[in-house]
mmCIF file of C-alpha atoms and ligand atoms in Angstrom:
data_model
loop_
_atom_site.group_PDB
_atom_site.id
_atom_site.type_symbol
_atom_site.label_atom_id
_atom_site.label_comp_id
_atom_site.label_asym_id
_atom_site.label_seq_id
_atom_site.Cartn_x
_atom_site.Cartn_y
_atom_site.Cartn_z
ATOM 1 C CA MET A 28 88.477 55.841 88.749
ATOM 2 C CA ALA A 29 89.859 58.774 90.702
ATOM 3 C CA THR A 30 93.092 58.613 88.707
ATOM 4 C CA ASP A 31 91.136 59.137 85.466
ATOM 5 C CA PHE A 32 89.553 62.326 86.800
ATOM 6 C CA ILE A 33 92.924 63.554 88.017
ATOM 7 C CA ALA A 34 94.470 62.792 84.619
ATOM 8 C CA LEU A 35 91.708 64.782 82.891
ATOM 9 C CA ASP A 36 92.305 67.755 85.192
ATOM 10 C CA GLU A 37 96.044 67.548 84.562
ATOM 11 C CA ARG A 38 95.594 67.350 80.816
ATOM 12 C CA TRP A 39 92.916 69.996 80.304
ATOM 13 C CA SER A 40 92.849 72.454 83.192
ATOM 14 C CA THR A 41 95.587 75.016 83.787
ATOM 15 C CA HIS A 42 98.054 74.067 86.497
ATOM 16 C CA ASN A 43 97.459 77.066 88.755
ATOM 17 C CA TYR A 44 96.608 74.833 91.761
ATOM 18 C CA HIS A 45 98.291 71.813 93.334
ATOM 19 C CA PRO A 46 95.345 69.871 94.792
ATOM 20 C CA LEU A 47 95.580 66.791 97.007
ATOM 21 C CA PRO A 48 94.886 63.552 95.086
ATOM 22 C CA VAL A 49 91.282 63.296 96.308
ATOM 23 C CA VAL A 50 88.352 63.474 93.849
ATOM 24 C CA ILE A 51 85.214 64.688 95.585
ATOM 25 C CA ALA A 52 81.876 63.591 94.214
ATOM 26 C CA GLY A 53 79.487 64.517 97.028
ATOM 27 C CA GLY A 54 79.183 66.588 100.183
ATOM 28 C CA GLU A 55 76.871 67.004 103.145
ATOM 29 C CA GLY A 56 77.455 69.116 106.238
ATOM 30 C CA ALA A 57 81.066 68.720 107.338
ATOM 31 C CA TRP A 58 81.645 65.595 105.233
ATOM 32 C CA VAL A 59 82.552 64.927 101.607
ATOM 33 C CA THR A 60 82.620 61.623 99.699
ATOM 34 C CA ASP A 61 85.044 60.733 96.916
ATOM 35 C CA THR A 62 84.374 58.878 93.661
ATOM 36 C CA GLU A 63 85.148 55.554 95.374
ATOM 37 C CA GLY A 64 82.737 56.206 98.218
ATOM 38 C CA ARG A 65 85.390 57.056 100.844
ATOM 39 C CA ARG A 66 84.324 59.749 103.331
ATOM 40 C CA TYR A 67 86.429 62.669 104.529
ATOM 41 C CA LEU A 68 85.945 65.396 107.094
ATOM 42 C CA ASP A 69 86.264 68.803 105.445
ATOM 43 C CA PHE A 70 88.655 70.803 107.624
ATOM 44 C CA LEU A 71 89.115 73.588 105.062
ATOM 45 C CA SER A 72 85.550 74.644 104.118
ATOM 46 C CA ALA A 73 86.714 76.055 100.774
ATOM 47 C CA TYR A 74 88.676 78.715 102.710
ATOM 48 C CA SER A 75 85.545 79.589 104.754
ATOM 49 C CA ALA A 76 83.151 79.709 101.790
ATOM 50 C CA LEU A 77 81.458 76.657 103.324
ATOM 51 C CA ASN A 78 80.890 78.118 106.794
ATOM 52 C CA PHE A 79 77.395 76.588 106.736
ATOM 53 C CA GLY A 80 78.670 73.227 105.486
ATOM 54 C CA HIS A 81 77.984 71.455 102.229
ATOM 55 C CA ARG A 82 74.437 71.810 100.899
ATOM 56 C CA HIS A 83 72.849 73.406 103.963
ATOM 57 C CA PRO A 84 69.140 72.535 103.544
ATOM 58 C CA ALA A 85 67.889 76.110 103.982
ATOM 59 C CA LEU A 86 70.358 77.399 101.401
ATOM 60 C CA VAL A 87 69.659 74.626 98.895
ATOM 61 C CA ALA A 88 65.913 75.259 99.328
ATOM 62 C CA ALA A 89 66.366 78.980 98.623
ATOM 63 C CA ALA A 90 68.447 78.203 95.516
ATOM 64 C CA VAL A 91 65.986 75.609 94.202
ATOM 65 C CA GLU A 92 63.062 77.951 94.773
ATOM 66 C CA GLN A 93 64.780 80.731 92.851
ATOM 67 C CA LEU A 94 65.901 78.335 90.061
ATOM 68 C CA GLY A 95 62.208 77.731 89.453
ATOM 69 C CA ARG A 96 61.517 81.463 89.025
ATOM 70 C CA VAL A 97 64.294 83.513 87.358
ATOM 71 C CA THR A 98 68.085 83.318 87.592
ATOM 72 C CA LEU A 99 69.543 86.230 85.629
ATOM 73 C CA THR A 100 68.232 89.546 84.386
ATOM 74 C CA SER A 101 71.441 91.630 84.184
ATOM 75 C CA ARG A 102 71.272 94.995 85.894
ATOM 76 C CA ALA A 103 69.656 96.491 82.790
ATOM 77 C CA PHE A 104 66.357 95.734 84.552
ATOM 78 C CA HIS A 105 65.208 95.577 88.151
ATOM 79 C CA HIS A 106 64.344 92.249 89.771
ATOM 80 C CA ASP A 107 62.532 91.366 92.967
ATOM 81 C CA GLN A 108 65.526 89.972 94.945
ATOM 82 C CA LEU A 109 68.187 92.690 94.668
ATOM 83 C CA GLY A 110 66.685 95.387 96.866
ATOM 84 C CA LEU A 111 65.618 92.887 99.515
ATOM 85 C CA PHE A 112 69.083 91.281 99.582
ATOM 86 C CA CYS A 113 70.813 94.659 99.884
ATOM 87 C CA ALA A 114 68.423 95.907 102.573
ATOM 88 C CA GLU A 115 68.715 92.712 104.616
ATOM 89 C CA LEU A 116 72.518 92.554 104.316
ATOM 90 C CA ALA A 117 72.823 96.235 105.249
ATOM 91 C CA GLU A 118 70.631 95.686 108.297
ATOM 92 C CA LEU A 119 72.624 92.610 109.371
ATOM 93 C CA THR A 120 75.962 94.403 109.050
ATOM 94 C CA GLY A 121 74.799 97.785 110.359
ATOM 95 C CA THR A 122 75.746 99.500 107.114
ATOM 96 C CA GLU A 123 73.991 101.891 104.742
ATOM 97 C CA MET A 124 74.571 100.654 101.199
ATOM 98 C CA VAL A 125 75.536 97.499 99.323
ATOM 99 C CA LEU A 126 77.440 96.985 96.060
ATOM 100 C CA PRO A 127 76.969 93.347 95.001
ATOM 101 C CA MET A 128 79.642 91.601 92.925
ATOM 102 C CA ASN A 129 80.699 87.958 92.419
ATOM 103 C CA SER A 130 84.207 86.961 93.505
ATOM 104 C CA GLY A 131 86.117 88.239 96.499
ATOM 105 C CA ALA A 132 88.769 89.818 94.298
ATOM 106 C CA GLU A 133 86.051 91.770 92.480
ATOM 107 C CA ALA A 134 84.740 93.101 95.785
ATOM 108 C CA VAL A 135 88.227 94.267 96.756
ATOM 109 C CA GLU A 136 88.772 95.838 93.311
ATOM 110 C CA SER A 137 85.431 97.597 93.673
ATOM 111 C CA ALA A 138 86.307 98.930 97.126
ATOM 112 C CA LEU A 139 89.633 100.255 95.806
ATOM 113 C CA LYS A 140 87.924 102.008 92.900
ATOM 114 C CA VAL A 141 85.281 103.507 95.177
ATOM 115 C CA ALA A 142 87.930 104.707 97.643
ATOM 116 C CA ARG A 143 89.900 106.420 94.886
ATOM 117 C CA LYS A 144 86.807 108.108 93.461
ATOM 118 C CA TRP A 145 85.745 109.246 96.938
ATOM 119 C CA ALA A 146 89.246 110.622 97.521
ATOM 120 C CA TYR A 147 89.098 112.778 94.370
ATOM 121 C CA GLU A 148 85.470 113.857 94.496
ATOM 122 C CA VAL A 149 84.866 114.212 98.235
ATOM 123 C CA LYS A 150 88.199 114.472 100.041
ATOM 124 C CA GLY A 151 89.752 116.637 97.302
ATOM 125 C CA ILE A 152 92.993 114.764 96.635
ATOM 126 C CA PRO A 153 94.420 115.885 93.235
ATOM 127 C CA ASP A 154 93.265 113.492 90.491
ATOM 128 C CA GLY A 155 95.526 110.535 89.810
ATOM 129 C CA THR A 156 97.621 110.887 92.992
ATOM 130 C CA ALA A 157 95.660 108.962 95.645
ATOM 131 C CA GLU A 158 97.438 106.328 97.710
ATOM 132 C CA ILE A 159 96.044 103.332 99.524
ATOM 133 C CA VAL A 160 97.975 101.892 102.464
ATOM 134 C CA VAL A 161 97.978 98.089 102.718
ATOM 135 C CA ALA A 162 99.676 95.505 104.941
ATOM 136 C CA GLY A 163 102.577 93.188 104.186
ATOM 137 C CA SER A 164 101.722 89.475 103.834
ATOM 138 C CA ASN A 165 98.214 90.495 102.734
ATOM 139 C CA PHE A 166 95.976 88.342 100.590
ATOM 140 C CA HIS A 167 93.149 90.139 98.788
ATOM 141 C CA GLY A 168 92.843 88.133 95.564
ATOM 142 C CA ARG A 169 94.515 87.610 92.223
ATOM 143 C CA THR A 170 93.729 90.475 89.844
ATOM 144 C CA THR A 171 96.543 92.509 88.343
ATOM 145 C CA THR A 172 95.858 95.488 90.620
ATOM 146 C CA ILE A 173 95.597 93.342 93.744
ATOM 147 C CA VAL A 174 98.811 91.399 93.104
ATOM 148 C CA SER A 175 100.468 94.782 92.527
ATOM 149 C CA PHE A 176 100.553 95.210 96.306
ATOM 150 C CA SER A 177 101.104 91.584 97.277
ATOM 151 C CA THR A 178 104.351 90.800 99.096
ATOM 152 C CA ASP A 179 104.257 87.197 97.867
ATOM 153 C CA GLU A 180 106.722 86.938 94.961
ATOM 154 C CA THR A 181 105.001 83.802 93.614
ATOM 155 C CA ALA A 182 101.783 85.780 93.247
ATOM 156 C CA ARG A 183 103.573 88.664 91.427
ATOM 157 C CA ALA A 184 106.429 87.265 89.364
ATOM 158 C CA HIS A 185 106.042 88.037 85.643
ATOM 159 C CA PHE A 186 102.604 89.614 86.038
ATOM 160 C CA GLY A 187 103.823 93.210 85.825
ATOM 161 C CA PRO A 188 103.699 96.066 85.005
ATOM 162 C CA PHE A 189 101.851 96.703 88.234
ATOM 163 C CA THR A 190 99.244 99.252 89.303
ATOM 164 C CA PRO A 191 100.822 102.167 91.213
ATOM 165 C CA GLY A 192 99.297 103.967 94.182
ATOM 166 C CA PHE A 193 99.816 101.464 97.009
ATOM 167 C CA VAL A 194 102.037 101.758 100.076
ATOM 168 C CA VAL A 195 102.863 98.540 101.944
ATOM 169 C CA VAL A 196 103.521 98.599 105.707
ATOM 170 C CA LYS A 197 104.169 95.836 108.240
ATOM 171 C CA TYR A 198 100.963 94.159 109.449
ATOM 172 C CA GLY A 199 100.255 94.743 113.128
ATOM 173 C CA ASP A 200 102.617 97.728 113.413
ATOM 174 C CA ALA A 201 100.524 100.814 114.264
ATOM 175 C CA ALA A 202 103.532 103.160 114.173
ATOM 176 C CA ALA A 203 104.366 102.067 110.612
ATOM 177 C CA LEU A 204 100.751 102.699 109.631
ATOM 178 C CA ARG A 205 100.838 106.183 111.173
ATOM 179 C CA ASP A 206 104.062 107.043 109.323
ATOM 180 C CA ALA A 207 102.648 105.861 105.976
ATOM 181 C CA ILE A 208 99.556 108.099 106.034
ATOM 182 C CA THR A 209 99.961 111.370 104.117
ATOM 183 C CA GLU A 210 97.606 114.011 102.714
ATOM 184 C CA ARG A 211 97.365 111.832 99.583
ATOM 185 C CA THR A 212 96.077 108.773 101.489
ATOM 186 C CA ALA A 213 92.583 107.754 100.436
ATOM 187 C CA ALA A 214 92.215 104.544 102.423
ATOM 188 C CA VAL A 215 93.796 101.900 104.592
ATOM 189 C CA LEU A 216 92.946 98.334 103.510
ATOM 190 C CA LEU A 217 93.410 95.572 106.103
ATOM 191 C CA GLU A 218 92.353 92.004 106.828
ATOM 192 C CA PRO A 219 91.226 92.009 110.509
ATOM 193 C CA VAL A 220 92.823 88.538 110.676
ATOM 194 C CA GLN A 221 95.204 87.556 107.862
ATOM 195 C CA GLY A 222 93.884 84.190 106.685
ATOM 196 C CA GLU A 223 96.130 83.191 103.818
ATOM 197 C CA ALA A 224 99.238 84.396 105.675
ATOM 198 C CA GLY A 225 98.536 81.710 108.302
ATOM 199 C CA VAL A 226 95.614 83.051 110.388
ATOM 200 C CA ILE A 227 97.577 85.953 111.865
ATOM 201 C CA VAL A 228 95.700 87.852 114.586
ATOM 202 C CA PRO A 229 97.145 91.373 114.989
ATOM 203 C CA PRO A 230 98.205 92.684 118.431
ATOM 204 C CA ASP A 231 95.406 93.940 120.707
ATOM 205 C CA GLY A 232 94.558 97.536 119.962
ATOM 206 C CA TYR A 233 96.069 97.572 116.448
ATOM 207 C CA LEU A 234 92.743 97.711 114.624
ATOM 208 C CA ALA A 235 91.357 100.324 117.034
ATOM 209 C CA GLU A 236 94.479 102.419 116.444
ATOM 210 C CA ALA A 237 94.046 102.009 112.667
ATOM 211 C CA ARG A 238 90.494 103.348 113.086
ATOM 212 C CA ARG A 239 91.735 106.284 115.169
ATOM 213 C CA LEU A 240 94.437 107.179 112.625
ATOM 214 C CA CYS A 241 91.911 107.013 109.781
ATOM 215 C CA ASP A 242 89.554 109.331 111.674
ATOM 216 C CA GLU A 243 92.354 111.748 112.489
ATOM 217 C CA HIS A 244 93.431 112.026 108.839
ATOM 218 C CA GLY A 245 90.060 111.719 107.066
ATOM 219 C CA VAL A 246 91.056 108.370 105.559
ATOM 220 C CA LEU A 247 88.710 105.448 104.815
ATOM 221 C CA LEU A 248 89.210 102.202 106.725
ATOM 222 C CA ILE A 249 88.428 99.234 104.466
ATOM 223 C CA ALA A 250 88.153 95.879 106.220
ATOM 224 C CA ASP A 251 88.530 92.836 104.007
ATOM 225 C CA GLU A 252 86.281 90.338 105.825
ATOM 226 C CA ILE A 253 86.010 87.963 102.869
ATOM 227 C CA GLN A 254 87.593 85.130 104.827
ATOM 228 C CA SER A 255 87.337 86.377 108.441
ATOM 229 C CA GLY A 256 83.716 87.545 108.334
ATOM 230 C CA LEU A 257 80.275 85.954 108.493
ATOM 231 C CA ALA A 258 80.669 84.077 111.809
ATOM 232 C CA ARG A 259 84.052 82.437 111.173
ATOM 233 C CA THR A 260 85.682 84.027 114.239
ATOM 234 C CA GLY A 261 82.659 83.824 116.559
ATOM 235 C CA THR A 262 81.258 87.259 115.739
ATOM 236 C CA LEU A 263 79.496 88.403 112.583
ATOM 237 C CA LEU A 264 82.603 90.356 111.559
ATOM 238 C CA ALA A 265 86.105 89.818 112.924
ATOM 239 C CA LEU A 266 86.380 93.584 113.574
ATOM 240 C CA ASP A 267 83.546 93.218 116.100
ATOM 241 C CA HIS A 268 86.021 91.612 118.547
ATOM 242 C CA GLU A 269 87.750 95.002 118.766
ATOM 243 C CA HIS A 270 84.503 97.014 118.711
ATOM 244 C CA VAL A 271 85.807 98.747 115.605
ATOM 245 C CA ARG A 272 83.694 99.813 112.623
ATOM 246 C CA ALA A 273 85.087 100.118 109.109
ATOM 247 C CA ASP A 274 83.875 102.614 106.493
ATOM 248 C CA LEU A 275 83.728 99.842 103.896
ATOM 249 C CA TYR A 276 83.733 96.078 104.323
ATOM 250 C CA THR A 277 84.398 93.541 101.595
ATOM 251 C CA LEU A 278 82.415 90.317 102.023
ATOM 252 C CA GLY A 279 82.469 87.167 99.913
ATOM 253 C CA LYS A 280 83.007 83.435 100.210
ATOM 254 C CA ALA A 281 80.319 82.338 102.749
ATOM 255 C CA LEU A 282 77.987 85.096 101.499
ATOM 256 C CA GLY A 283 77.167 82.766 98.586
ATOM 257 C CA GLY A 284 76.424 79.890 100.970
ATOM 258 C CA GLY A 285 78.910 77.618 99.200
ATOM 259 C CA ILE A 286 76.438 77.521 96.290
ATOM 260 C CA VAL A 287 77.036 80.581 94.125
ATOM 261 C CA PRO A 288 79.820 83.166 93.848
ATOM 262 C CA LEU A 289 78.504 86.226 95.678
ATOM 263 C CA SER A 290 80.527 89.085 97.103
ATOM 264 C CA ALA A 291 79.718 92.624 98.176
ATOM 265 C CA VAL A 292 81.153 95.895 99.329
ATOM 266 C CA VAL A 293 79.023 97.235 102.178
ATOM 267 C CA GLY A 294 79.446 100.487 104.018
ATOM 268 C CA ARG A 295 78.815 104.211 104.168
ATOM 269 C CA ARG A 296 76.260 105.736 101.805
ATOM 270 C CA ASP A 297 78.358 108.878 101.277
ATOM 271 C CA VAL A 298 81.264 106.702 100.091
ATOM 272 C CA LEU A 299 79.509 104.043 97.974
ATOM 273 C CA GLY A 300 77.246 106.813 96.739
ATOM 274 C CA VAL A 301 80.067 108.212 94.553
ATOM 275 C CA LEU A 302 79.273 105.543 91.923
ATOM 276 C CA ARG A 303 77.002 106.694 89.112
ATOM 277 C CA PRO A 304 75.401 104.693 86.257
ATOM 278 C CA GLY A 305 77.965 103.330 83.818
ATOM 279 C CA GLU A 306 80.971 103.781 86.094
ATOM 280 C CA HIS A 307 81.177 100.267 87.517
ATOM 281 C CA GLY A 308 79.361 96.937 87.273
ATOM 282 C CA SER A 309 79.285 93.265 86.422
ATOM 283 C CA THR A 310 76.841 91.236 84.298
ATOM 284 C CA PHE A 311 76.311 88.646 87.019
ATOM 285 C CA GLY A 312 76.703 90.992 90.030
ATOM 286 C CA GLY A 313 73.547 90.942 92.136
ATOM 287 C CA ASN A 314 71.765 88.342 89.979
ATOM 288 C CA PRO A 315 68.454 86.923 91.271
ATOM 289 C CA LEU A 316 69.827 83.464 92.081
ATOM 290 C CA ALA A 317 72.791 84.843 94.046
ATOM 291 C CA CYS A 318 70.578 87.360 95.852
ATOM 292 C CA ALA A 319 68.083 84.658 96.866
ATOM 293 C CA VAL A 320 70.890 82.500 98.285
ATOM 294 C CA GLY A 321 72.470 85.560 99.911
ATOM 295 C CA ARG A 322 69.171 86.402 101.598
ATOM 296 C CA ALA A 323 69.021 82.865 103.037
ATOM 297 C CA VAL A 324 72.613 83.295 104.291
ATOM 298 C CA VAL A 325 71.620 86.564 105.983
ATOM 299 C CA ARG A 326 68.695 84.759 107.653
ATOM 300 C CA LEU A 327 71.032 82.048 109.012
ATOM 301 C CA LEU A 328 73.462 84.653 110.328
ATOM 302 C CA SER A 329 70.763 86.791 111.921
ATOM 303 C CA THR A 330 69.909 84.005 114.392
ATOM 304 C CA GLY A 331 73.394 84.186 115.943
ATOM 305 C CA GLU A 332 73.527 80.376 115.985
ATOM 306 C CA PHE A 333 76.629 80.118 113.800
ATOM 307 C CA GLN A 334 78.485 82.832 115.699
ATOM 308 C CA GLN A 335 77.750 80.882 118.925
ATOM 309 C CA ARG A 336 78.839 77.587 117.391
ATOM 310 C CA SER A 337 82.112 79.148 116.248
ATOM 311 C CA THR A 338 82.751 80.551 119.735
ATOM 312 C CA ARG A 339 81.939 77.296 121.540
ATOM 313 C CA LEU A 340 83.643 74.899 119.124
ATOM 314 C CA GLY A 341 86.509 77.357 118.682
ATOM 315 C CA ALA A 342 87.226 77.300 122.433
ATOM 316 C CA HIS A 343 87.350 73.507 122.220
ATOM 317 C CA LEU A 344 89.585 73.621 119.109
ATOM 318 C CA HIS A 345 92.042 76.054 120.644
ATOM 319 C CA GLY A 346 92.053 74.164 123.971
ATOM 320 C CA ARG A 347 93.068 70.986 122.186
ATOM 321 C CA LEU A 348 95.586 72.662 119.873
ATOM 322 C CA ALA A 349 97.277 74.360 122.851
ATOM 323 C CA GLU A 350 98.016 70.878 124.224
ATOM 324 C CA LEU A 351 99.942 70.075 121.028
ATOM 325 C CA VAL A 352 102.342 73.009 121.343
ATOM 326 C CA GLY A 353 105.705 71.393 122.098
ATOM 327 C CA ARG A 354 104.287 68.059 120.928
ATOM 328 C CA GLY A 355 104.524 68.594 117.201
ATOM 329 C CA LEU A 356 103.309 72.180 116.942
ATOM 330 C CA ALA A 357 105.551 75.199 117.351
ATOM 331 C CA GLU A 358 102.761 77.800 117.380
ATOM 332 C CA VAL A 359 98.977 78.069 117.230
ATOM 333 C CA ARG A 360 97.050 81.210 116.252
ATOM 334 C CA GLY A 361 93.460 82.069 115.491
ATOM 335 C CA ARG A 362 90.044 83.065 116.667
ATOM 336 C CA GLY A 363 86.808 81.079 116.873
ATOM 337 C CA LEU A 364 86.663 77.917 114.806
ATOM 338 C CA TRP A 365 89.699 79.002 112.793
ATOM 339 C CA ALA A 366 93.353 78.257 113.417
ATOM 340 C CA GLY A 367 96.740 78.527 111.788
ATOM 341 C CA VAL A 368 99.226 76.033 113.200
ATOM 342 C CA ASP A 369 102.965 75.898 112.559
ATOM 343 C CA ILE A 370 104.361 72.367 112.558
ATOM 344 C CA THR A 371 107.645 72.143 114.474
ATOM 345 C CA PRO A 372 110.681 72.315 112.156
ATOM 346 C CA GLY A 373 111.890 68.780 111.454
ATOM 347 C CA GLY A 374 108.312 67.509 111.371
ATOM 348 C CA PRO A 375 106.332 66.988 108.169
ATOM 349 C CA SER A 376 105.884 69.947 105.841
ATOM 350 C CA GLY A 377 102.355 71.342 105.594
ATOM 351 C CA ARG A 378 101.944 69.556 102.279
ATOM 352 C CA GLU A 379 103.178 66.208 103.658
ATOM 353 C CA ALA A 380 100.909 66.511 106.702
ATOM 354 C CA SER A 381 97.918 67.310 104.431
ATOM 355 C CA GLU A 382 98.646 64.270 102.247
ATOM 356 C CA VAL A 383 98.854 61.923 105.241
ATOM 357 C CA LEU A 384 95.736 63.470 106.798
ATOM 358 C CA ALA A 385 93.820 62.780 103.576
ATOM 359 C CA THR A 386 94.690 59.082 103.865
ATOM 360 C CA LYS A 387 93.201 59.241 107.374
ATOM 361 C CA GLY A 388 89.986 60.821 106.101
ATOM 362 C CA VAL A 389 90.645 64.474 107.001
ATOM 363 C CA LEU A 390 90.970 67.194 104.346
ATOM 364 C CA CYS A 391 93.289 69.979 105.427
ATOM 365 C CA LYS A 392 95.640 72.175 103.407
ATOM 366 C CA GLU A 393 98.828 74.078 104.083
ATOM 367 C CA THR A 394 98.754 77.840 103.618
ATOM 368 C CA HIS A 395 102.502 77.686 102.918
ATOM 369 C CA GLY A 396 105.619 75.952 104.251
ATOM 370 C CA ASN A 397 104.908 74.226 107.555
ATOM 371 C CA THR A 398 101.666 76.118 108.315
ATOM 372 C CA LEU A 399 98.291 74.376 108.215
ATOM 373 C CA ARG A 400 94.974 76.230 108.213
ATOM 374 C CA ILE A 401 92.170 74.579 110.178
ATOM 375 C CA ALA A 402 88.726 75.916 109.256
ATOM 376 C CA PRO A 403 86.003 73.265 109.537
ATOM 377 C CA PRO A 404 82.428 74.160 108.587
ATOM 378 C CA LEU A 405 80.650 75.783 111.539
ATOM 379 C CA VAL A 406 78.013 73.022 111.407
ATOM 380 C CA ILE A 407 80.573 70.377 112.453
ATOM 381 C CA SER A 408 79.729 68.344 115.575
ATOM 382 C CA GLU A 409 82.125 68.333 118.521
ATOM 383 C CA ALA A 410 82.659 64.578 118.032
ATOM 384 C CA ASP A 411 83.697 65.103 114.388
ATOM 385 C CA LEU A 412 85.919 68.021 115.363
ATOM 386 C CA ASP A 413 87.641 65.715 117.866
ATOM 387 C CA ARG A 414 87.968 63.015 115.242
ATOM 388 C CA GLY A 415 89.814 65.414 112.921
ATOM 389 C CA LEU A 416 91.965 66.781 115.741
ATOM 390 C CA ASP A 417 92.936 63.247 116.803
ATOM 391 C CA ALA A 418 94.172 62.631 113.242
ATOM 392 C CA ILE A 419 96.125 65.911 113.232
ATOM 393 C CA ALA A 420 97.702 65.098 116.617
ATOM 394 C CA GLU A 421 98.785 61.705 115.290
ATOM 395 C CA VAL A 422 100.294 63.110 112.084
ATOM 396 C CA ILE A 423 102.313 65.917 113.646
ATOM 397 C CA ARG A 424 103.288 64.119 116.896
ATOM 398 C CA ARG A 425 107.026 64.302 117.712
HETATM 399 C C1 PLP B 141 90.826 88.115 102.691
HETATM 400 C C2 PLP B 141 90.562 87.701 101.269
HETATM 401 N N1 PLP B 141 90.240 88.632 100.361
HETATM 402 C C3 PLP B 141 89.985 88.317 99.093
HETATM 403 C C4 PLP B 141 90.037 87.009 98.648
HETATM 404 C C5 PLP B 141 89.767 86.693 97.206
HETATM 405 O O1 PLP B 141 88.548 86.040 97.066
HETATM 406 P P1 PLP B 141 88.227 85.238 95.692
HETATM 407 O O2 PLP B 141 89.114 84.028 95.666
HETATM 408 O O3 PLP B 141 86.760 84.896 95.815
HETATM 409 O O4 PLP B 141 88.509 86.182 94.570
HETATM 410 C C6 PLP B 141 90.374 86.003 99.553
HETATM 411 C C7 PLP B 141 90.466 84.590 99.112
HETATM 412 O O5 PLP B 141 91.068 83.747 99.751
HETATM 413 C C8 PLP B 141 90.652 86.352 100.907
HETATM 414 O O6 PLP B 141 90.992 85.437 101.809
#
């Protein structure tokens, strides 16, 4: 029974999440099945980690093939997947070097460490004084250093003391960014679209201006594309919409194909090159299984098919959501097959809407308050997308 599984979770797992009362036992493409055999459309995609859907055949095949060979070596030895994965990912992203890790938070931590080291050893900032400028309402993960510069009190309360060296400015405000940069600034860290904050797309020109300011002051631009990247917005990277290049990108989530945790920092050789043996690492980072799956992900992305699907289905999604503004929705934001929608005050909360949607066979989740995030797998059919949108329209209708 589903209630038994939920009771087990409640009894034995820490209560750091508040999941919907649905117990998933299977998944294929854009659909999941619960323990009682009921089917649901997945409109969340594990926060974009399932861009290619559940159990994409090419990704499962790559994983199974590698499971039959070797899964873990540690980085004490070479293996035959690491170099190929790094070369293929670098080629796909137009970058020069790859630092593989596991979770998204680890990739961000790694980028912060690399930026600080670069600042001291290359830029010449006095040791221990480097600053990194970040945006308000950011979400970059849950480690102690990362929550140090979160503006979400729930994420920070009672987790201090915090890591110093971060300056928080308003997201989307280029003047605030300019004023925050000093001779001690090592890097600017931004999400090209803020996912967790409610799929916030910054004003046109903001990211290009961030690039210009970084160039002017010899500061690194770090783009956190863990949620926005890898075809979610209709381009490989969300920064591509603005024709802006970052010095470092953090990638994660969909990089592991929804099968294994796999993240990476990719970027300039003269920046990532500051790391020397013993200075940074992870036992599982760049393991053979993850690299084999990552290589299959790179192959899927190099066809452009998923970017095109996101663009085409995203136009349909946003066309339909626009019709709901004033009819249950106060605001719609997003890019490609990705939207943040604010339910009109007086309507259901995001949580209530998600609970009712689950009873109608659609799995959605609030980011906070009355904001829902809509991020179906990019493999979804237009008919299934419409099916989910019909349910949303019904639940939020005023
Ligand atoms: C932009 C961004 N960065 C970092 C992370 C952290 O990734 P992980 O949960 O894999 O540590 C997330 C997760 O939602 C994210 O959206």
